[in-house]
Short mmCIF file of C-alpha atoms and ligand atoms in Angstrom, two decimals:
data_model
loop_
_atom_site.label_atom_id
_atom_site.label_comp_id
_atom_site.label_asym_id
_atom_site.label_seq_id
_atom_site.Cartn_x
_atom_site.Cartn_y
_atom_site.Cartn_z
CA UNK P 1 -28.49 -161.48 -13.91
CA UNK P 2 -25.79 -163.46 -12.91
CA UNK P 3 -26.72 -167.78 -12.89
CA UNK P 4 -24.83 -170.31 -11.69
CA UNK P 5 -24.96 -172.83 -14.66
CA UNK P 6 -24.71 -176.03 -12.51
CA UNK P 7 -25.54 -178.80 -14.37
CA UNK P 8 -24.46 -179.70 -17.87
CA UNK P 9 -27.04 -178.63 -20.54
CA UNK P 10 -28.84 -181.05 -22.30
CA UNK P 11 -29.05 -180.95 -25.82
CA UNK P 12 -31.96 -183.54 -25.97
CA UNK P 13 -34.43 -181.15 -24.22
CA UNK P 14 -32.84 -177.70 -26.70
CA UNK P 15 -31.03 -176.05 -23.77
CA UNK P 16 -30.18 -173.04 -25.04
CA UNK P 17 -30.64 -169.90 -21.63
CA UNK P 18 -31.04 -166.69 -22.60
CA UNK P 19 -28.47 -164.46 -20.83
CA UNK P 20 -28.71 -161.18 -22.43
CA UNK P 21 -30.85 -159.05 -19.80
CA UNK P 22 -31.85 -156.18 -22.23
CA UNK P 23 -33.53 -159.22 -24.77
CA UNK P 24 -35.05 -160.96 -21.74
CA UNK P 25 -36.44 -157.24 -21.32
CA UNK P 26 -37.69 -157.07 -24.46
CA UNK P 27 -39.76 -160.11 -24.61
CA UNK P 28 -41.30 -160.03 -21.15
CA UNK P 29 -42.49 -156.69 -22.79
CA UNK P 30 -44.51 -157.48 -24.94
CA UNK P 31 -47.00 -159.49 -23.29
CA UNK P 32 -48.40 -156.09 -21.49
CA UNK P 33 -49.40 -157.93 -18.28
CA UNK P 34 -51.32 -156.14 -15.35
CA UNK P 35 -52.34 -157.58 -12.11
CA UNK P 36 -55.21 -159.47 -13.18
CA UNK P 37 -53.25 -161.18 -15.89
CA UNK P 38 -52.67 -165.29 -15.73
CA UNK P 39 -49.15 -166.29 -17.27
CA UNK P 40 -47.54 -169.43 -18.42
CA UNK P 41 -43.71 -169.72 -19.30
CA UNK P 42 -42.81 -173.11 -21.39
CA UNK P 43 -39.56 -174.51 -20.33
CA UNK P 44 -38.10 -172.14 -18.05
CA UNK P 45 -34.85 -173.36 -17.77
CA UNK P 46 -33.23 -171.80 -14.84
CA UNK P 47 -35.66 -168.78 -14.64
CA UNK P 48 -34.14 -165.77 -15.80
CA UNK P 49 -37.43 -164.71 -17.94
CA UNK P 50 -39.84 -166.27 -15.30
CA UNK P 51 -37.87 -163.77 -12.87
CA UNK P 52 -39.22 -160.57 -14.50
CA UNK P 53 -42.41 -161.99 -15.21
CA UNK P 54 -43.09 -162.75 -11.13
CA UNK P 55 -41.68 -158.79 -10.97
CA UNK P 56 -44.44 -157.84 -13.27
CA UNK P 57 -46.95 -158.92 -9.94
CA UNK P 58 -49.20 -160.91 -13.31
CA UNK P 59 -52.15 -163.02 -10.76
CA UNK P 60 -50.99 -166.24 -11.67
CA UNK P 61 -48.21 -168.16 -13.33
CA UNK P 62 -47.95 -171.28 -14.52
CA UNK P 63 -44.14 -172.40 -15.28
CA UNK P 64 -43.65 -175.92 -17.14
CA UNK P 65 -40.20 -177.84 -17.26
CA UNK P 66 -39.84 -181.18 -18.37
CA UNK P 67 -35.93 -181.54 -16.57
CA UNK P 68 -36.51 -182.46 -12.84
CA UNK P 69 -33.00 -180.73 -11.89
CA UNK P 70 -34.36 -177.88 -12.92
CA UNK P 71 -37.75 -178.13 -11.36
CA UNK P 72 -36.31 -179.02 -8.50
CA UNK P 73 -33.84 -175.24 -8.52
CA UNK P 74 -36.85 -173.44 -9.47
CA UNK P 75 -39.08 -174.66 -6.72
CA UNK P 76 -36.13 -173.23 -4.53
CA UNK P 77 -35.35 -169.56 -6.16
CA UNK P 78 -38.98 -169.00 -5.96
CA UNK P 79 -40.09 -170.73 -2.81
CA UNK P 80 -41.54 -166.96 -1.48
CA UNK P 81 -43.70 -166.34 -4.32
CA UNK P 82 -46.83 -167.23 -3.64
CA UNK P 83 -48.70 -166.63 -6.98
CA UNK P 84 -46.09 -169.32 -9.21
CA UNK P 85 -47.32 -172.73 -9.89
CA UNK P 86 -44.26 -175.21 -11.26
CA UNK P 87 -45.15 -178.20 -12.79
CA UNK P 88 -42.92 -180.81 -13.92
CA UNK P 89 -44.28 -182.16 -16.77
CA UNK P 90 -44.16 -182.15 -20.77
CA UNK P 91 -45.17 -178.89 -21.96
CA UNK P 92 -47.27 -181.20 -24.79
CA UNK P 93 -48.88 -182.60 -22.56
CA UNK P 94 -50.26 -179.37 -20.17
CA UNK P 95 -51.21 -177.51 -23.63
CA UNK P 96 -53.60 -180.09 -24.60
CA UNK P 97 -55.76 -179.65 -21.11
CA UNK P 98 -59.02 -178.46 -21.32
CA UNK P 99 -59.33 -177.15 -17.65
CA UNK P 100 -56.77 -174.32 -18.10
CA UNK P 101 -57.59 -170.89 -17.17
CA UNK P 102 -59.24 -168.09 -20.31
CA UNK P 103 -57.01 -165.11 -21.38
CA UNK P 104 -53.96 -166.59 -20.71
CA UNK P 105 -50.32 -164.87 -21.50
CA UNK P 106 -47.69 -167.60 -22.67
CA UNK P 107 -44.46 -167.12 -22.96
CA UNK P 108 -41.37 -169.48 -24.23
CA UNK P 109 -37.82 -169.16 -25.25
CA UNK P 110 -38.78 -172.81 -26.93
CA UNK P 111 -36.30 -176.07 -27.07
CA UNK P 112 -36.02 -175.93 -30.76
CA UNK P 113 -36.06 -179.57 -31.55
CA UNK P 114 -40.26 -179.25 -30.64
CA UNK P 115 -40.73 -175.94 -31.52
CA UNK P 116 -43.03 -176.19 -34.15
CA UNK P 117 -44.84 -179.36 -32.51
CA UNK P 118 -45.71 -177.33 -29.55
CA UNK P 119 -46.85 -174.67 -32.38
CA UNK P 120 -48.93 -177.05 -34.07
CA UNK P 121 -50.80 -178.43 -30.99
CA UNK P 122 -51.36 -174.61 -29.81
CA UNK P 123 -52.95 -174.35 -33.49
CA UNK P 124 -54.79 -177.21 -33.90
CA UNK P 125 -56.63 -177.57 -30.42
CA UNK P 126 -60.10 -178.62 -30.62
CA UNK P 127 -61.62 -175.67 -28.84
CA UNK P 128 -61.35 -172.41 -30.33
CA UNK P 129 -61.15 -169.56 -29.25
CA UNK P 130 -58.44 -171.15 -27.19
CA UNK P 131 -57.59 -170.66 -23.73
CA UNK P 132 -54.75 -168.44 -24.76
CA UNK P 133 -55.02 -164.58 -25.23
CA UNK P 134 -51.49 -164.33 -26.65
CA UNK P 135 -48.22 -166.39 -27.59
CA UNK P 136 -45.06 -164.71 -27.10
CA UNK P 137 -42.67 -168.03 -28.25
CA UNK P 138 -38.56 -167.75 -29.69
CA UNK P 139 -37.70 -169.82 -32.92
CA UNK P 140 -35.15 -170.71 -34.60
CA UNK P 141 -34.58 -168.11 -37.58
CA UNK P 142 -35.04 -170.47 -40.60
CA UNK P 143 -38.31 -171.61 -38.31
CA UNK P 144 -39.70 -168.32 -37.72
CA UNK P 145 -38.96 -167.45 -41.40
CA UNK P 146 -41.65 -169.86 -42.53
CA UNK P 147 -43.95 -169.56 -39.82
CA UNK P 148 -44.33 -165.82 -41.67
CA UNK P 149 -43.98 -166.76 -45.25
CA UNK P 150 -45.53 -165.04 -48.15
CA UNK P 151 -47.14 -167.01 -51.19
CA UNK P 152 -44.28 -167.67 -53.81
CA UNK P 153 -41.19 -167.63 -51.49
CA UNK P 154 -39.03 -170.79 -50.87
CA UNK P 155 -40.00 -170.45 -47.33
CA UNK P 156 -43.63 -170.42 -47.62
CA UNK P 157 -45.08 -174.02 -46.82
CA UNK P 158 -47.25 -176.19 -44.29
CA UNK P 159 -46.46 -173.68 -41.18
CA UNK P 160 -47.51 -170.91 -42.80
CA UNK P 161 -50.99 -172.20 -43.66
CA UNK P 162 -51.29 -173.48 -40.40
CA UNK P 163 -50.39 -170.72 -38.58
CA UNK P 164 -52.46 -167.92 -41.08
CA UNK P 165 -55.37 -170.25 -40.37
CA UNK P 166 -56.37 -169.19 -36.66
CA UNK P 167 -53.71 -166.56 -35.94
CA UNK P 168 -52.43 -163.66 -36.68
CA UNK P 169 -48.33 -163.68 -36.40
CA UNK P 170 -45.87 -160.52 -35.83
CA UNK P 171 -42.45 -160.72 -36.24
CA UNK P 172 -40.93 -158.72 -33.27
CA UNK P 173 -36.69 -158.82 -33.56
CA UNK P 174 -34.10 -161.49 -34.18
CA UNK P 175 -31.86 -162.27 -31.57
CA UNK P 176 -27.78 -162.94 -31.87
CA UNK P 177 -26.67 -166.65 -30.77
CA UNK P 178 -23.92 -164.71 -28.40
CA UNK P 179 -27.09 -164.54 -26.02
CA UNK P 180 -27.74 -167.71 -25.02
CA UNK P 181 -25.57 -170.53 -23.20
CA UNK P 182 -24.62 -172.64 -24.96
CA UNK P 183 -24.01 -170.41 -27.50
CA UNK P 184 -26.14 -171.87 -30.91
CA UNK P 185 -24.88 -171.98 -34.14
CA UNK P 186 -27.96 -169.83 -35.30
CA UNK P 187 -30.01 -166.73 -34.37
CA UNK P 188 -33.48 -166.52 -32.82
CA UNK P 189 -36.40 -164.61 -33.65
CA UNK P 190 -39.24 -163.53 -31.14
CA UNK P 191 -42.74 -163.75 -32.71
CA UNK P 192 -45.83 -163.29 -31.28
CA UNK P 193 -48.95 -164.54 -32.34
CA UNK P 194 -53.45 -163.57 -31.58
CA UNK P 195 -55.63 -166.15 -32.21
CA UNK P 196 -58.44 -165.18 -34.99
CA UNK P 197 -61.74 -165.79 -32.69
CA UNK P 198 -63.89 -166.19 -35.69
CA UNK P 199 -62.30 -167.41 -38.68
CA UNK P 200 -64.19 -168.06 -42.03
CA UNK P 201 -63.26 -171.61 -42.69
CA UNK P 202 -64.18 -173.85 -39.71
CA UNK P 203 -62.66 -177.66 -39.16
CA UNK P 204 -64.70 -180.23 -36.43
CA UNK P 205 -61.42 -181.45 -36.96
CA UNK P 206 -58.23 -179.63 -37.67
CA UNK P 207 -55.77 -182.23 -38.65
CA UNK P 208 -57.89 -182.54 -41.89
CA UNK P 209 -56.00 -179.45 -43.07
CA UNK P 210 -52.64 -180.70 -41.71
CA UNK P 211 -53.43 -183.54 -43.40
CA UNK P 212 -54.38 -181.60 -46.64
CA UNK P 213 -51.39 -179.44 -46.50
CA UNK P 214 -49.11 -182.43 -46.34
CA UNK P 215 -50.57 -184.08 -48.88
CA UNK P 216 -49.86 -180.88 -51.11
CA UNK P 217 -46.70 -179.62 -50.19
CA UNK P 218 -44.99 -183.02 -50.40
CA UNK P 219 -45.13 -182.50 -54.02
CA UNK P 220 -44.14 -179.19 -53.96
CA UNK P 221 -42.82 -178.63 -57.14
CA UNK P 222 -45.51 -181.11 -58.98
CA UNK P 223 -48.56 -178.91 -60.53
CA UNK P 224 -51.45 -179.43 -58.10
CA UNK P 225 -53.65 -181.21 -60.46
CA UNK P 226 -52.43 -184.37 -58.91
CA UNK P 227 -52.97 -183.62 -55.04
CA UNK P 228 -56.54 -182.47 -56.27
CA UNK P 229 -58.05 -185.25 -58.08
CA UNK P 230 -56.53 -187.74 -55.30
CA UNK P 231 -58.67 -185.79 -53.19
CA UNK P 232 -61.94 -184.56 -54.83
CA UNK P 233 -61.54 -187.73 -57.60
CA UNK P 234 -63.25 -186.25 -60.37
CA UNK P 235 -65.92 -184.24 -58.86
CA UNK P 236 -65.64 -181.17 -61.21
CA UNK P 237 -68.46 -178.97 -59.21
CA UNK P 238 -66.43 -178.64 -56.11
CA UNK P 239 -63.12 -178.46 -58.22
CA UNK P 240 -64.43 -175.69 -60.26
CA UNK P 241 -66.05 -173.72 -56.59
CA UNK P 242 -62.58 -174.08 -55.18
CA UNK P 243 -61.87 -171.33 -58.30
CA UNK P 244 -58.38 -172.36 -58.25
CA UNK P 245 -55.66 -172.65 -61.16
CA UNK P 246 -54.75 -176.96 -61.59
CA UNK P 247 -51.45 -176.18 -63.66
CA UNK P 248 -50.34 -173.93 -60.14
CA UNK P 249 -47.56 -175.08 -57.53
CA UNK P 250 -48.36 -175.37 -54.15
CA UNK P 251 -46.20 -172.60 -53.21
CA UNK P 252 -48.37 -170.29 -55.63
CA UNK P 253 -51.37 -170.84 -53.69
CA UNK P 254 -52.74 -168.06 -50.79
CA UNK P 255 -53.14 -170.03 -47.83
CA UNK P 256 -57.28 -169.87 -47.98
CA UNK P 257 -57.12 -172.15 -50.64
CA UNK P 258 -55.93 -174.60 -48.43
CA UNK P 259 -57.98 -173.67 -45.68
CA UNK P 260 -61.04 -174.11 -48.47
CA UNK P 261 -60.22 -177.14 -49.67
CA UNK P 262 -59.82 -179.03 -46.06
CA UNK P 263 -63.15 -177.78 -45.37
CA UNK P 264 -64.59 -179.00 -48.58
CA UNK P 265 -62.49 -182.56 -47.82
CA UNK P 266 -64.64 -182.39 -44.35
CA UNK P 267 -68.05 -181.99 -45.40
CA UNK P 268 -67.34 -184.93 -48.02
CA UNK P 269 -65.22 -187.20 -45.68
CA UNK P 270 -65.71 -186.81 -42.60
N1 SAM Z 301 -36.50 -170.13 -20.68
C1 SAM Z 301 -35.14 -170.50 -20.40
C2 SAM Z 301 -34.22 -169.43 -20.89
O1 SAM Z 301 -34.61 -168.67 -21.79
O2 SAM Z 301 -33.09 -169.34 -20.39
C3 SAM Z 301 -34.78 -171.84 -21.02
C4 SAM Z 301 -35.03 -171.99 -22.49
S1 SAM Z 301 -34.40 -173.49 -23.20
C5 SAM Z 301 -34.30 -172.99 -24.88
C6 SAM Z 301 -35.77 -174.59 -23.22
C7 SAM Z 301 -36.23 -175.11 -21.89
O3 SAM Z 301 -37.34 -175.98 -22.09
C8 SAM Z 301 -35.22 -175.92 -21.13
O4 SAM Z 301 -35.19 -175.52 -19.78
C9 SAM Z 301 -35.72 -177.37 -21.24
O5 SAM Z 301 -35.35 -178.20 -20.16
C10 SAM Z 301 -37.21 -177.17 -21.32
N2 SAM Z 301 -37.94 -178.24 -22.03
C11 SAM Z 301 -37.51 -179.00 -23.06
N3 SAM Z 301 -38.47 -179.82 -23.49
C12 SAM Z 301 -39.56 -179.59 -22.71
C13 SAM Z 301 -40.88 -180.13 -22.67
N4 SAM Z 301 -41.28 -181.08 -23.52
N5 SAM Z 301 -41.75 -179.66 -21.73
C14 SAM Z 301 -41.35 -178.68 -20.87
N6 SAM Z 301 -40.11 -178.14 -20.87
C15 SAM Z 301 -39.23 -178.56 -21.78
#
């Protein structure tokens, strides 16, 4: 695919295109769309993913770009396709929407600098289920390296309890900075993530455990006595049901301990 790179990219909004047609392949791949399926692409750029995905024939898609020069070239290349809807607008915005179609099939070769923001959001929306069926999303390396963290690495933190809350994350490949312009200084990884339609430990409000897990990991090397009696004071019953070890690290804890105690922070605070 050749593309004339006509504007200068901006750094601001992490304008990294993918020009490597075998890895743009690869990820449009793994979404397994048919005919019936409804896409979304965040951010993108000058279309060289959304170009396969409107050769897959998917129903719909749904492309969001935040840079108007860009909207403006992609309302152009695909001016025939009938089935493409292009929005200009912040993707942070359009995710938080509650009118957006079931089952949907979202791609994004994400600008880094909100990567794990537009992560979050997809995590912690209010409704769940979700209106997404899958997430097919690029990181940065080191990002997507502690989005799949296991208990007792040095990677292993908030994300990872996040995302192990309502999904469940695969690592697909890593991909070399010498396919993208501007080149990056570091690779990519593609990960894809389900969402868990019935998980055990249930928030009315999910930034209780982002709000838990911060609390915790900000003392990350501290024993979690601390974090626990700032939250639970000195109730010992709940201490002693959350069956967990006080002279621990945060790091040392399996992310359902987290997910436990947020809900037991809930039903006491609201
Ligand atoms: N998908 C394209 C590709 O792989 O070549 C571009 C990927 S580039 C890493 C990220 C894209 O997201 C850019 O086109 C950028 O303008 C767009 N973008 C940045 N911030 C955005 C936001 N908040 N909402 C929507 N699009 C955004």
């Amino acid at each position: 695919m050749k593309i004339d790179f006509s504007q200068k990219p901006k750094k601001s909004l992490g304008q990294n295109f993918l020009i490597d047609n075998n890895i743009i392949k690869k990820i449009i791949e793994i979404g397994e769309i048919n005919n019936n399926s409804t896409v979304m692409e965040i951010g993108p750029g000058y279309g060289s993913l959304t170009e396969l995905l409107v050769n897959k024939s998917p129903k719909n898609i749904i492309v969001i770009e935040k840079d108007i020069k860009l909207y403006k070239l992609l309302k152009e290349k695909f001016i025939t396709c009938d089935n493409i809807k292009i929005l200009n607008k912040d993707v942070l915005d359009v995710i938080k929407k509650k009118n957006l179609n079931k089952n949907i099939i979202v791609y994004g070769n994400l600008p880094y600098n909100i990567s794990t923001k537009i992560l979050s959001t997809l995590i912690l929306l209010k409704k769940w289920p979700p209106w997404y069926h899958t997430l097919i999303l690029m990181f940065q390396k080191e990002v997507a390296d502690r989005i799949i963290a296991k208990t007792n690495t040095k990677a292993y933190g908030r994300l990872a309890v996040l995302s192990n809350w309502r999904l469940v994350v695969k690592k697909h490949f890593d991909v070399s900075n010498n396919c993208f312009f501007p080149k990056p200084k570091v690779t990519s990884t593609v990960l894809s993530f389900r969402p868990i339609k019935n998980n055990k430990f249930k928030l009315k409000n999910p930034k209780n455990l982002e709000k838990i897990t911060q609390l915790f990991f900000s003392n990350r090397r501290k024993m979690i006595n601390k974090s626990v009696k700032k939250i639970f004071k000195e109730d010992k019953l709940i201490v002693d049901n959350l069956n967990i070890n006080l002279k621990q690290r945060p790091g040392e804890l399996k992310s359902e301990i987290f997910h436990n105690i947020a809900c037991q922070y809930e039903k006491l605070f609201g």
